[in-house]
Amino acid sequence: MSDKIVLTGIKPTGMPHLGNYIGALKPLIERAREYKTFMFIADLHALNSVHDAAQIKQHTYEIAAMMIALGLDLNNAVLFRQSDIDEIYQLNTLLSNVTPKGLMNRAHSYKAAMDKNIAAGLDTDAGVNMGLYTYPILMTADILMYNSDIVPVGADQKQHVEFARDIAGYFNNTYGEIFKMPEPVIGADTGLIPGLDGRKMSKSYDNTIALFAPEKELKKKIMRIITDSKTPEESKDPDTSTIYQLYKHFATGAEIAEFAEMFRAGGMGYGTAKTILFEKINSVLAEPRAEYERLMANPGEIDEILARGAARARAVARETMARVKKAMLG
Ligand code: TRP
C-alpha cells in the first residue's frame, strides 16, 4: 500500500459505456485497492450544463451505485458527493483570487465553446456561464483540498490538472508552502476500444453499449456489431475484429489466445463469435449489474455510503480550509 493519495471526480452525466469502463473505471477501481483514494461524484461540475435537479440527483445515484457495484474498496476509497462538502465552495472562492483571468481564457473547454460560437456567427461568449468559465478553479479546489498526489484523468482533462499545479504554485509563492503539487496520470493505454460500428466507442457516434445494459439489450447490441462479410469457413483476422477487440478486455490470457486461434483457423462464423463474446461479457457483468439494480432500488443504502464518505472527506477539508484561511486572512 502506497502512502500517495489518489483523487478523481466523475461527472454525473448518464450511464457510462463499456469504453468508459475499460478505459477509466476499471483502472480506477484497481488503483483504489493500492492507494488511499478520494472519489467523488462531481455534481457541482455538472451544473454549468445541467439545470435539472432531478436529473443530477438521478445520475449521481447511478454513478455511486455503479462504483459500489463494480467492487470499489470502500475502506481505501472515500466515495462522496462533491456538493456535500461545504468547504469546496469556500476554497473555490479563495482560489479565484490567486488565479489569473488569462489562465481561464486559455482553457480548452472554454476555447472550444468560443470557437463553436464564432463558427455559428454568434457572440463569442453566447451561452457561456461563469460556471463553465471558472470550471478549472473548482476542479483545482477539488484537487488541492484533499492533498492529492495523483490525479488520474482522460487526456481531455490533463490541462485542468496542469492549471491546478499552476494555481497551487501561485498560491504557495504568495502564502508559503500550503499545497502539495498534484501529478496528472493519463489513463493506461488500453488501445482503441471499438463501438458497434468499429469506430471508437463514443456517445457522439451512437455506437455504445451501456455498462449495465440489461442482458437482453446487451445481447441485441452485440449481435448488431458490424463485421466484414467472410463466410464461417474462412480464416479471419482477430486484430481487425471488433468482437475480438472487446473480448480481450473481459477474458483471461488463455481464453484470449484460444479465441484468436478460432478466428484464424476458420470454421467459426461471426454469429458464433458474437455469442461467445456476449456470454463472456455477461458472465463478468451479471453480478455487478444485479448489485447495481439492487442498490438503485434501495437509494437509502447509497445515501448512507455517501454520507459516510462525506464525513471522511469533510475531516480532511476542514483541516485544509483552516490552513488556507490562516495563510490568507491571518
Ligand atoms: N472535470 C472532470 C470531467 O469532466 C471531472 C472532475 C471534476 C475531476 N473535478 C475533478 C476529475 C478533479 C479529476 C479531479 O471528467
mmCIF file of C-alpha atoms and ligand atoms in Angstrom:
data_model
loop_
_atom_site.group_PDB
_atom_site.id
_atom_site.type_symbol
_atom_site.label_atom_id
_atom_site.label_comp_id
_atom_site.label_asym_id
_atom_site.label_seq_id
_atom_site.Cartn_x
_atom_site.Cartn_y
_atom_site.Cartn_z
ATOM 1 C CA MET A 1 0.000 0.000 0.000
ATOM 2 C CA SER A 2 1.472 3.328 -1.088
ATOM 3 C CA ASP A 3 1.033 6.437 1.068
ATOM 4 C CA LYS A 4 0.250 8.528 -2.008
ATOM 5 C CA ILE A 5 -3.226 9.969 -2.301
ATOM 6 C CA VAL A 6 -5.233 9.481 -5.476
ATOM 7 C CA LEU A 7 -8.136 11.750 -6.326
ATOM 8 C CA THR A 8 -10.705 11.558 -9.034
ATOM 9 C CA GLY A 9 -14.048 13.136 -9.879
ATOM 10 C CA ILE A 10 -16.691 11.654 -12.153
ATOM 11 C CA LYS A 11 -19.305 13.964 -13.635
ATOM 12 C CA PRO A 12 -22.846 12.599 -13.254
ATOM 13 C CA THR A 13 -23.957 12.749 -16.861
ATOM 14 C CA GLY A 14 -25.555 9.394 -17.624
ATOM 15 C CA MET A 15 -24.624 5.733 -17.567
ATOM 16 C CA PRO A 16 -21.064 5.092 -18.731
ATOM 17 C CA HIS A 17 -20.479 2.658 -21.591
ATOM 18 C CA LEU A 18 -18.104 -0.275 -21.976
ATOM 19 C CA GLY A 19 -15.407 2.011 -23.399
ATOM 20 C CA ASN A 20 -15.523 4.185 -20.258
ATOM 21 C CA TYR A 21 -15.487 1.047 -18.119
ATOM 22 C CA ILE A 22 -12.430 -0.463 -19.794
ATOM 23 C CA GLY A 23 -10.511 2.795 -20.194
ATOM 24 C CA ALA A 24 -11.282 4.594 -16.946
ATOM 25 C CA LEU A 25 -13.498 2.932 -14.355
ATOM 26 C CA LYS A 26 -11.802 -0.455 -14.158
ATOM 27 C CA PRO A 27 -8.322 1.083 -13.750
ATOM 28 C CA LEU A 28 -9.695 3.437 -11.063
ATOM 29 C CA ILE A 29 -11.134 0.547 -9.105
ATOM 30 C CA GLU A 30 -7.883 -1.384 -9.387
ATOM 31 C CA ARG A 31 -5.888 1.642 -8.215
ATOM 32 C CA ALA A 32 -8.203 2.075 -5.229
ATOM 33 C CA ARG A 33 -7.028 -1.284 -3.881
ATOM 34 C CA GLU A 34 -3.498 0.083 -3.658
ATOM 35 C CA TYR A 35 -3.916 3.758 -2.816
ATOM 36 C CA LYS A 36 -5.924 5.857 -0.467
ATOM 37 C CA THR A 37 -8.432 7.288 -2.917
ATOM 38 C CA PHE A 38 -10.831 10.193 -2.833
ATOM 39 C CA MET A 39 -13.514 9.570 -5.406
ATOM 40 C CA PHE A 40 -16.386 11.957 -5.736
ATOM 41 C CA ILE A 41 -19.335 12.493 -7.966
ATOM 42 C CA ALA A 42 -18.749 15.922 -9.467
ATOM 43 C CA ASP A 43 -22.311 17.191 -9.325
ATOM 44 C CA LEU A 44 -21.191 20.833 -8.975
ATOM 45 C CA HIS A 45 -19.282 20.455 -12.215
ATOM 46 C CA ALA A 46 -22.418 19.199 -13.961
ATOM 47 C CA LEU A 47 -24.239 22.409 -13.030
ATOM 48 C CA ASN A 48 -22.772 24.517 -15.795
ATOM 49 C CA SER A 49 -24.681 22.444 -18.338
ATOM 50 C CA VAL A 50 -27.450 20.589 -16.480
ATOM 51 C CA HIS A 51 -30.127 22.765 -14.882
ATOM 52 C CA ASP A 52 -32.442 19.983 -13.781
ATOM 53 C CA ALA A 53 -32.017 18.937 -10.147
ATOM 54 C CA ALA A 54 -33.891 15.629 -10.555
ATOM 55 C CA GLN A 55 -31.586 14.638 -13.387
ATOM 56 C CA ILE A 56 -28.423 15.488 -11.449
ATOM 57 C CA LYS A 57 -29.689 13.563 -8.432
ATOM 58 C CA GLN A 58 -30.606 10.515 -10.503
ATOM 59 C CA HIS A 59 -27.246 10.441 -12.311
ATOM 60 C CA THR A 60 -25.424 10.915 -9.013
ATOM 61 C CA TYR A 61 -27.107 7.794 -7.624
ATOM 62 C CA GLU A 62 -26.268 5.924 -10.803
ATOM 63 C CA ILE A 63 -22.552 6.735 -10.644
ATOM 64 C CA ALA A 64 -22.348 5.952 -6.925
ATOM 65 C CA ALA A 65 -24.242 2.654 -7.305
ATOM 66 C CA MET A 66 -22.097 1.757 -10.276
ATOM 67 C CA MET A 67 -18.803 2.274 -8.455
ATOM 68 C CA ILE A 68 -20.019 0.310 -5.430
ATOM 69 C CA ALA A 69 -21.390 -2.495 -7.603
ATOM 70 C CA LEU A 70 -18.118 -2.743 -9.520
ATOM 71 C CA GLY A 71 -16.398 -3.517 -6.231
ATOM 72 C CA LEU A 72 -14.803 -0.221 -5.224
ATOM 73 C CA ASP A 73 -12.894 -0.861 -1.986
ATOM 74 C CA LEU A 74 -14.789 1.400 0.397
ATOM 75 C CA ASN A 75 -12.090 1.179 3.066
ATOM 76 C CA ASN A 76 -9.360 2.691 0.924
ATOM 77 C CA ALA A 77 -11.709 4.771 -1.146
ATOM 78 C CA VAL A 78 -13.696 7.679 0.194
ATOM 79 C CA LEU A 79 -16.745 7.869 -2.063
ATOM 80 C CA PHE A 80 -18.749 11.078 -1.732
ATOM 81 C CA ARG A 81 -20.802 13.725 -3.435
ATOM 82 C CA GLN A 82 -18.828 16.862 -4.273
ATOM 83 C CA SER A 83 -21.642 19.216 -3.230
ATOM 84 C CA ASP A 84 -21.814 17.668 0.277
ATOM 85 C CA ILE A 85 -18.549 19.329 1.228
ATOM 86 C CA ASP A 86 -19.264 22.994 2.005
ATOM 87 C CA GLU A 87 -15.547 23.716 2.186
ATOM 88 C CA ILE A 88 -15.279 23.173 -1.571
ATOM 89 C CA TYR A 89 -17.349 26.279 -2.325
ATOM 90 C CA GLN A 90 -15.170 28.223 0.101
ATOM 91 C CA LEU A 91 -11.875 27.086 -1.371
ATOM 92 C CA ASN A 92 -13.223 27.832 -4.840
ATOM 93 C CA THR A 93 -13.855 31.439 -3.806
ATOM 94 C CA LEU A 94 -10.482 31.845 -2.143
ATOM 95 C CA LEU A 95 -8.523 30.321 -5.040
ATOM 96 C CA SER A 96 -10.205 32.615 -7.540
ATOM 97 C CA ASN A 97 -8.171 35.447 -6.009
ATOM 98 C CA VAL A 98 -4.832 33.951 -6.993
ATOM 99 C CA THR A 99 -5.983 32.680 -10.393
ATOM 100 C CA PRO A 100 -5.124 34.922 -13.331
ATOM 101 C CA LYS A 101 -8.065 35.582 -15.617
ATOM 102 C CA GLY A 102 -5.766 34.905 -18.575
ATOM 103 C CA LEU A 103 -5.330 31.322 -17.416
ATOM 104 C CA MET A 104 -9.070 30.748 -17.694
ATOM 105 C CA ASN A 105 -9.098 32.335 -21.159
ATOM 106 C CA ARG A 106 -6.710 29.583 -22.268
ATOM 107 C CA ALA A 107 -8.824 26.646 -21.021
ATOM 108 C CA HIS A 108 -9.563 24.202 -23.848
ATOM 109 C CA SER A 109 -13.182 23.751 -22.781
ATOM 110 C CA TYR A 110 -13.873 27.491 -22.816
ATOM 111 C CA LYS A 111 -11.980 27.967 -26.083
ATOM 112 C CA ALA A 112 -13.985 25.173 -27.682
ATOM 113 C CA ALA A 113 -17.230 26.900 -26.662
ATOM 114 C CA MET A 114 -15.971 30.201 -28.127
ATOM 115 C CA ASP A 115 -14.873 28.546 -31.389
ATOM 116 C CA LYS A 116 -18.290 26.972 -31.762
ATOM 117 C CA ASN A 117 -19.948 30.339 -31.271
ATOM 118 C CA ILE A 118 -17.651 32.046 -33.777
ATOM 119 C CA ALA A 119 -18.321 29.299 -36.349
ATOM 120 C CA ALA A 120 -22.069 29.800 -35.811
ATOM 121 C CA GLY A 121 -21.717 33.568 -36.218
ATOM 122 C CA LEU A 122 -22.767 34.211 -32.597
ATOM 123 C CA ASP A 123 -21.255 36.395 -29.891
ATOM 124 C CA THR A 124 -18.075 34.646 -28.668
ATOM 125 C CA ASP A 125 -19.477 34.207 -25.165
ATOM 126 C CA ALA A 126 -23.006 33.178 -26.141
ATOM 127 C CA GLY A 127 -24.309 30.521 -23.767
ATOM 128 C CA VAL A 128 -21.102 30.582 -21.680
ATOM 129 C CA ASN A 129 -21.879 30.910 -17.974
ATOM 130 C CA MET A 130 -19.318 31.674 -15.264
ATOM 131 C CA GLY A 131 -19.529 28.048 -14.106
ATOM 132 C CA LEU A 132 -18.073 26.958 -17.422
ATOM 133 C CA TYR A 133 -15.560 29.810 -17.483
ATOM 134 C CA THR A 134 -14.226 29.148 -13.971
ATOM 135 C CA TYR A 135 -14.608 25.348 -14.170
ATOM 136 C CA PRO A 136 -10.835 24.856 -13.770
ATOM 137 C CA ILE A 137 -10.820 26.780 -10.452
ATOM 138 C CA LEU A 138 -13.445 24.480 -8.971
ATOM 139 C CA MET A 139 -11.516 21.485 -10.226
ATOM 140 C CA THR A 140 -8.365 22.917 -8.644
ATOM 141 C CA ALA A 141 -10.239 23.251 -5.352
ATOM 142 C CA ASP A 142 -11.178 19.551 -5.600
ATOM 143 C CA ILE A 143 -7.616 18.522 -6.265
ATOM 144 C CA LEU A 144 -5.892 20.691 -3.648
ATOM 145 C CA MET A 145 -8.496 20.197 -0.918
ATOM 146 C CA TYR A 146 -7.690 16.518 -0.358
ATOM 147 C CA ASN A 147 -3.869 16.797 -0.608
ATOM 148 C CA SER A 148 -3.861 14.749 -3.791
ATOM 149 C CA ASP A 149 -0.610 13.370 -5.185
ATOM 150 C CA ILE A 150 -2.022 11.571 -8.195
ATOM 151 C CA VAL A 151 -4.938 12.642 -10.376
ATOM 152 C CA PRO A 152 -5.856 10.025 -12.985
ATOM 153 C CA VAL A 153 -7.725 11.705 -15.841
ATOM 154 C CA GLY A 154 -8.512 11.275 -19.502
ATOM 155 C CA ALA A 155 -6.326 13.211 -21.933
ATOM 156 C CA ASP A 156 -9.091 15.840 -22.259
ATOM 157 C CA GLN A 157 -8.690 16.774 -18.579
ATOM 158 C CA LYS A 158 -4.897 16.976 -18.458
ATOM 159 C CA GLN A 159 -4.827 20.749 -18.956
ATOM 160 C CA HIS A 160 -7.110 21.175 -15.937
ATOM 161 C CA VAL A 161 -4.676 19.295 -13.709
ATOM 162 C CA GLU A 162 -1.854 21.431 -15.078
ATOM 163 C CA PHE A 163 -3.896 24.511 -14.152
ATOM 164 C CA ALA A 164 -4.248 23.086 -10.642
ATOM 165 C CA ARG A 165 -0.456 22.880 -10.460
ATOM 166 C CA ASP A 166 -0.142 26.455 -11.745
ATOM 167 C CA ILE A 167 -2.662 27.752 -9.223
ATOM 168 C CA ALA A 168 -1.045 25.793 -6.372
ATOM 169 C CA GLY A 169 2.262 27.366 -7.432
ATOM 170 C CA TYR A 170 0.877 30.938 -7.424
ATOM 171 C CA PHE A 171 -0.657 30.303 -4.028
ATOM 172 C CA ASN A 172 2.459 28.777 -2.491
ATOM 173 C CA ASN A 173 4.651 31.580 -3.867
ATOM 174 C CA THR A 174 2.447 34.149 -2.213
ATOM 175 C CA TYR A 175 1.477 32.474 1.042
ATOM 176 C CA GLY A 176 4.086 29.758 1.677
ATOM 177 C CA GLU A 177 4.041 26.014 1.119
ATOM 178 C CA ILE A 178 0.404 25.248 1.792
ATOM 179 C CA PHE A 179 -0.484 22.963 -1.117
ATOM 180 C CA LYS A 180 1.037 19.758 -2.434
ATOM 181 C CA MET A 181 1.800 19.564 -6.166
ATOM 182 C CA PRO A 182 -0.528 17.071 -7.832
ATOM 183 C CA GLU A 183 0.576 14.944 -10.798
ATOM 184 C CA PRO A 184 -1.780 14.148 -13.646
ATOM 185 C CA VAL A 185 -1.749 10.477 -14.661
ATOM 186 C CA ILE A 186 -3.210 9.804 -18.058
ATOM 187 C CA GLY A 187 -5.090 6.503 -18.240
ATOM 188 C CA ALA A 188 -3.270 3.288 -19.099
ATOM 189 C CA ASP A 189 -3.129 2.785 -22.832
ATOM 190 C CA THR A 190 -5.920 0.328 -23.462
ATOM 191 C CA GLY A 191 -5.752 0.984 -27.199
ATOM 192 C CA LEU A 192 -8.810 1.958 -29.129
ATOM 193 C CA ILE A 193 -11.976 0.410 -27.747
ATOM 194 C CA PRO A 194 -14.275 -0.006 -30.727
ATOM 195 C CA GLY A 195 -18.014 0.525 -30.684
ATOM 196 C CA LEU A 196 -20.690 -1.338 -32.650
ATOM 197 C CA ASP A 197 -19.616 0.208 -35.965
ATOM 198 C CA GLY A 198 -15.877 -0.328 -35.416
ATOM 199 C CA ARG A 199 -15.120 3.336 -34.720
ATOM 200 C CA LYS A 200 -14.017 4.387 -31.213
ATOM 201 C CA MET A 201 -16.872 3.685 -28.778
ATOM 202 C CA SER A 202 -18.336 7.111 -28.111
ATOM 203 C CA LYS A 203 -21.694 8.653 -27.333
ATOM 204 C CA SER A 204 -21.197 11.090 -30.190
ATOM 205 C CA TYR A 205 -21.076 8.175 -32.684
ATOM 206 C CA ASP A 206 -24.127 6.484 -31.161
ATOM 207 C CA ASN A 207 -22.249 3.155 -31.205
ATOM 208 C CA THR A 208 -22.036 2.407 -27.483
ATOM 209 C CA ILE A 209 -23.043 -0.466 -25.217
ATOM 210 C CA ALA A 210 -24.157 0.763 -21.787
ATOM 211 C CA LEU A 211 -22.127 -0.781 -18.961
ATOM 212 C CA PHE A 212 -25.165 -2.171 -17.170
ATOM 213 C CA ALA A 213 -27.411 -2.731 -20.157
ATOM 214 C CA PRO A 214 -29.971 -5.414 -19.241
ATOM 215 C CA GLU A 215 -28.991 -8.856 -20.518
ATOM 216 C CA LYS A 216 -31.410 -8.762 -23.453
ATOM 217 C CA GLU A 217 -30.213 -5.370 -24.630
ATOM 218 C CA LEU A 218 -26.577 -6.414 -24.213
ATOM 219 C CA LYS A 219 -27.197 -9.424 -26.453
ATOM 220 C CA LYS A 220 -29.093 -7.390 -29.041
ATOM 221 C CA LYS A 221 -26.331 -4.787 -29.211
ATOM 222 C CA ILE A 222 -23.569 -7.382 -29.526
ATOM 223 C CA MET A 223 -25.466 -9.161 -32.305
ATOM 224 C CA ARG A 224 -25.535 -5.815 -34.125
ATOM 225 C CA ILE A 225 -21.745 -5.395 -34.207
ATOM 226 C CA ILE A 226 -20.694 -4.706 -37.778
ATOM 227 C CA THR A 227 -18.377 -7.304 -39.324
ATOM 228 C CA ASP A 228 -16.958 -7.948 -42.772
ATOM 229 C CA SER A 229 -18.724 -10.495 -44.992
ATOM 230 C CA LYS A 230 -16.428 -13.508 -44.540
ATOM 231 C CA THR A 231 -18.183 -16.893 -44.548
ATOM 232 C CA PRO A 232 -17.981 -19.077 -41.432
ATOM 233 C CA GLU A 233 -15.357 -21.314 -43.105
ATOM 234 C CA GLU A 234 -12.949 -18.516 -43.938
ATOM 235 C CA SER A 235 -9.978 -17.602 -41.760
ATOM 236 C CA LYS A 236 -10.476 -14.247 -40.001
ATOM 237 C CA ASP A 237 -8.141 -11.628 -38.572
ATOM 238 C CA PRO A 238 -8.874 -11.165 -34.854
ATOM 239 C CA ASP A 239 -6.923 -7.912 -34.670
ATOM 240 C CA THR A 240 -9.280 -6.081 -37.018
ATOM 241 C CA SER A 241 -12.422 -7.575 -35.452
ATOM 242 C CA THR A 242 -14.493 -5.514 -33.020
ATOM 243 C CA ILE A 243 -15.703 -8.784 -31.491
ATOM 244 C CA TYR A 244 -12.200 -9.888 -30.573
ATOM 245 C CA GLN A 245 -11.107 -6.373 -29.529
ATOM 246 C CA LEU A 246 -13.903 -6.257 -26.960
ATOM 247 C CA TYR A 247 -13.436 -9.870 -25.845
ATOM 248 C CA LYS A 248 -9.793 -9.110 -24.941
ATOM 249 C CA HIS A 249 -10.865 -6.859 -22.082
ATOM 250 C CA PHE A 250 -13.065 -9.409 -20.361
ATOM 251 C CA ALA A 251 -11.317 -12.759 -20.782
ATOM 252 C CA THR A 252 -8.209 -14.416 -19.341
ATOM 253 C CA GLY A 253 -4.962 -14.701 -21.296
ATOM 254 C CA ALA A 254 -5.596 -18.340 -22.201
ATOM 255 C CA GLU A 255 -9.164 -17.607 -23.334
ATOM 256 C CA ILE A 256 -7.973 -14.693 -25.464
ATOM 257 C CA ALA A 257 -5.331 -16.840 -27.174
ATOM 258 C CA GLU A 258 -7.878 -19.564 -27.827
ATOM 259 C CA PHE A 259 -10.403 -17.118 -29.280
ATOM 260 C CA ALA A 260 -7.749 -15.614 -31.586
ATOM 261 C CA GLU A 261 -6.906 -19.099 -32.795
ATOM 262 C CA MET A 262 -10.574 -19.800 -33.559
ATOM 263 C CA PHE A 263 -10.650 -16.638 -35.705
ATOM 264 C CA ARG A 264 -7.537 -17.645 -37.616
ATOM 265 C CA ALA A 265 -8.421 -21.324 -38.045
ATOM 266 C CA GLY A 266 -11.701 -20.624 -39.865
ATOM 267 C CA GLY A 267 -14.852 -22.589 -39.183
ATOM 268 C CA MET A 268 -16.301 -20.080 -36.715
ATOM 269 C CA GLY A 269 -18.941 -17.726 -38.111
ATOM 270 C CA TYR A 270 -19.345 -14.202 -36.765
ATOM 271 C CA GLY A 271 -22.707 -15.175 -35.243
ATOM 272 C CA THR A 272 -20.958 -17.784 -33.099
ATOM 273 C CA ALA A 273 -18.167 -15.361 -32.216
ATOM 274 C CA LYS A 274 -20.733 -12.804 -31.080
ATOM 275 C CA THR A 275 -22.468 -15.386 -28.912
ATOM 276 C CA ILE A 276 -19.142 -16.227 -27.271
ATOM 277 C CA LEU A 277 -18.472 -12.509 -26.704
ATOM 278 C CA PHE A 278 -21.930 -11.964 -25.235
ATOM 279 C CA GLU A 279 -21.545 -14.892 -22.842
ATOM 280 C CA LYS A 280 -18.149 -13.682 -21.686
ATOM 281 C CA ILE A 281 -19.191 -10.055 -21.069
ATOM 282 C CA ASN A 282 -22.420 -11.183 -19.463
ATOM 283 C CA SER A 283 -20.620 -13.566 -17.112
ATOM 284 C CA VAL A 284 -18.290 -10.761 -15.970
ATOM 285 C CA LEU A 285 -21.001 -8.104 -15.599
ATOM 286 C CA ALA A 286 -24.036 -10.124 -14.451
ATOM 287 C CA GLU A 287 -23.141 -9.952 -10.776
ATOM 288 C CA PRO A 288 -22.242 -6.236 -10.608
ATOM 289 C CA ARG A 289 -25.299 -5.453 -12.739
ATOM 290 C CA ALA A 290 -27.563 -7.258 -10.275
ATOM 291 C CA GLU A 291 -25.903 -5.436 -7.383
ATOM 292 C CA TYR A 292 -26.308 -2.133 -9.254
ATOM 293 C CA GLU A 293 -30.004 -2.784 -9.746
ATOM 294 C CA ARG A 294 -30.391 -3.767 -6.101
ATOM 295 C CA LEU A 295 -28.742 -0.531 -4.956
ATOM 296 C CA MET A 296 -30.782 1.618 -7.325
ATOM 297 C CA ALA A 297 -33.903 0.091 -5.792
ATOM 298 C CA ASN A 298 -32.531 0.948 -2.314
ATOM 299 C CA PRO A 299 -31.273 4.533 -2.614
ATOM 300 C CA GLY A 300 -31.195 4.830 1.174
ATOM 301 C CA GLU A 301 -28.249 2.473 1.158
ATOM 302 C CA ILE A 302 -26.433 4.681 -1.359
ATOM 303 C CA ASP A 303 -27.238 7.746 0.769
ATOM 304 C CA GLU A 304 -25.638 6.068 3.778
ATOM 305 C CA ILE A 305 -22.458 5.216 1.919
ATOM 306 C CA LEU A 306 -22.233 8.755 0.516
ATOM 307 C CA ALA A 307 -22.860 10.251 3.957
ATOM 308 C CA ARG A 308 -20.051 8.158 5.436
ATOM 309 C CA GLY A 309 -17.784 9.249 2.588
ATOM 310 C CA ALA A 310 -18.734 12.902 3.092
ATOM 311 C CA ALA A 311 -17.858 12.701 6.791
ATOM 312 C CA ARG A 312 -14.404 11.315 5.978
ATOM 313 C CA ALA A 313 -13.822 13.849 3.202
ATOM 314 C CA ARG A 314 -15.006 16.737 5.367
ATOM 315 C CA ALA A 315 -12.487 15.884 8.078
ATOM 316 C CA VAL A 316 -9.686 16.486 5.571
ATOM 317 C CA ALA A 317 -11.417 19.505 4.024
ATOM 318 C CA ARG A 318 -11.770 21.224 7.386
ATOM 319 C CA GLU A 319 -8.045 20.893 8.035
ATOM 320 C CA THR A 320 -7.144 22.224 4.614
ATOM 321 C CA MET A 321 -9.501 25.181 4.964
ATOM 322 C CA ALA A 322 -8.092 26.050 8.377
ATOM 323 C CA ARG A 323 -4.596 26.192 6.886
ATOM 324 C CA VAL A 324 -5.708 28.209 3.846
ATOM 325 C CA LYS A 325 -7.759 30.730 5.821
ATOM 326 C CA LYS A 326 -4.932 31.272 8.257
ATOM 327 C CA ALA A 327 -2.472 31.805 5.397
ATOM 328 C CA MET A 328 -4.729 34.225 3.524
ATOM 329 C CA LEU A 329 -6.633 36.007 6.260
ATOM 330 C CA GLY A 330 -4.477 35.634 9.348
HETATM 331 N N1 TRP B 1 -13.727 17.640 -14.913
HETATM 332 C C1 TRP B 1 -13.760 16.200 -14.808
HETATM 333 C C2 TRP B 1 -14.531 15.642 -16.014
HETATM 334 O O1 TRP B 1 -15.244 16.376 -16.669
HETATM 335 C C3 TRP B 1 -14.443 15.773 -13.524
HETATM 336 C C4 TRP B 1 -13.714 16.325 -12.346
HETATM 337 C C5 TRP B 1 -14.133 17.315 -11.525
HETATM 338 C C6 TRP B 1 -12.434 15.910 -11.869
HETATM 339 N N2 TRP B 1 -13.217 17.550 -10.550
HETATM 340 C C7 TRP B 1 -12.160 16.711 -10.732
HETATM 341 C C8 TRP B 1 -11.508 14.942 -12.291
HETATM 342 C C9 TRP B 1 -10.957 16.583 -10.020
HETATM 343 C C10 TRP B 1 -10.324 14.832 -11.581
HETATM 344 C C11 TRP B 1 -10.054 15.645 -10.455
HETATM 345 O O2 TRP B 1 -14.395 14.483 -16.309
#
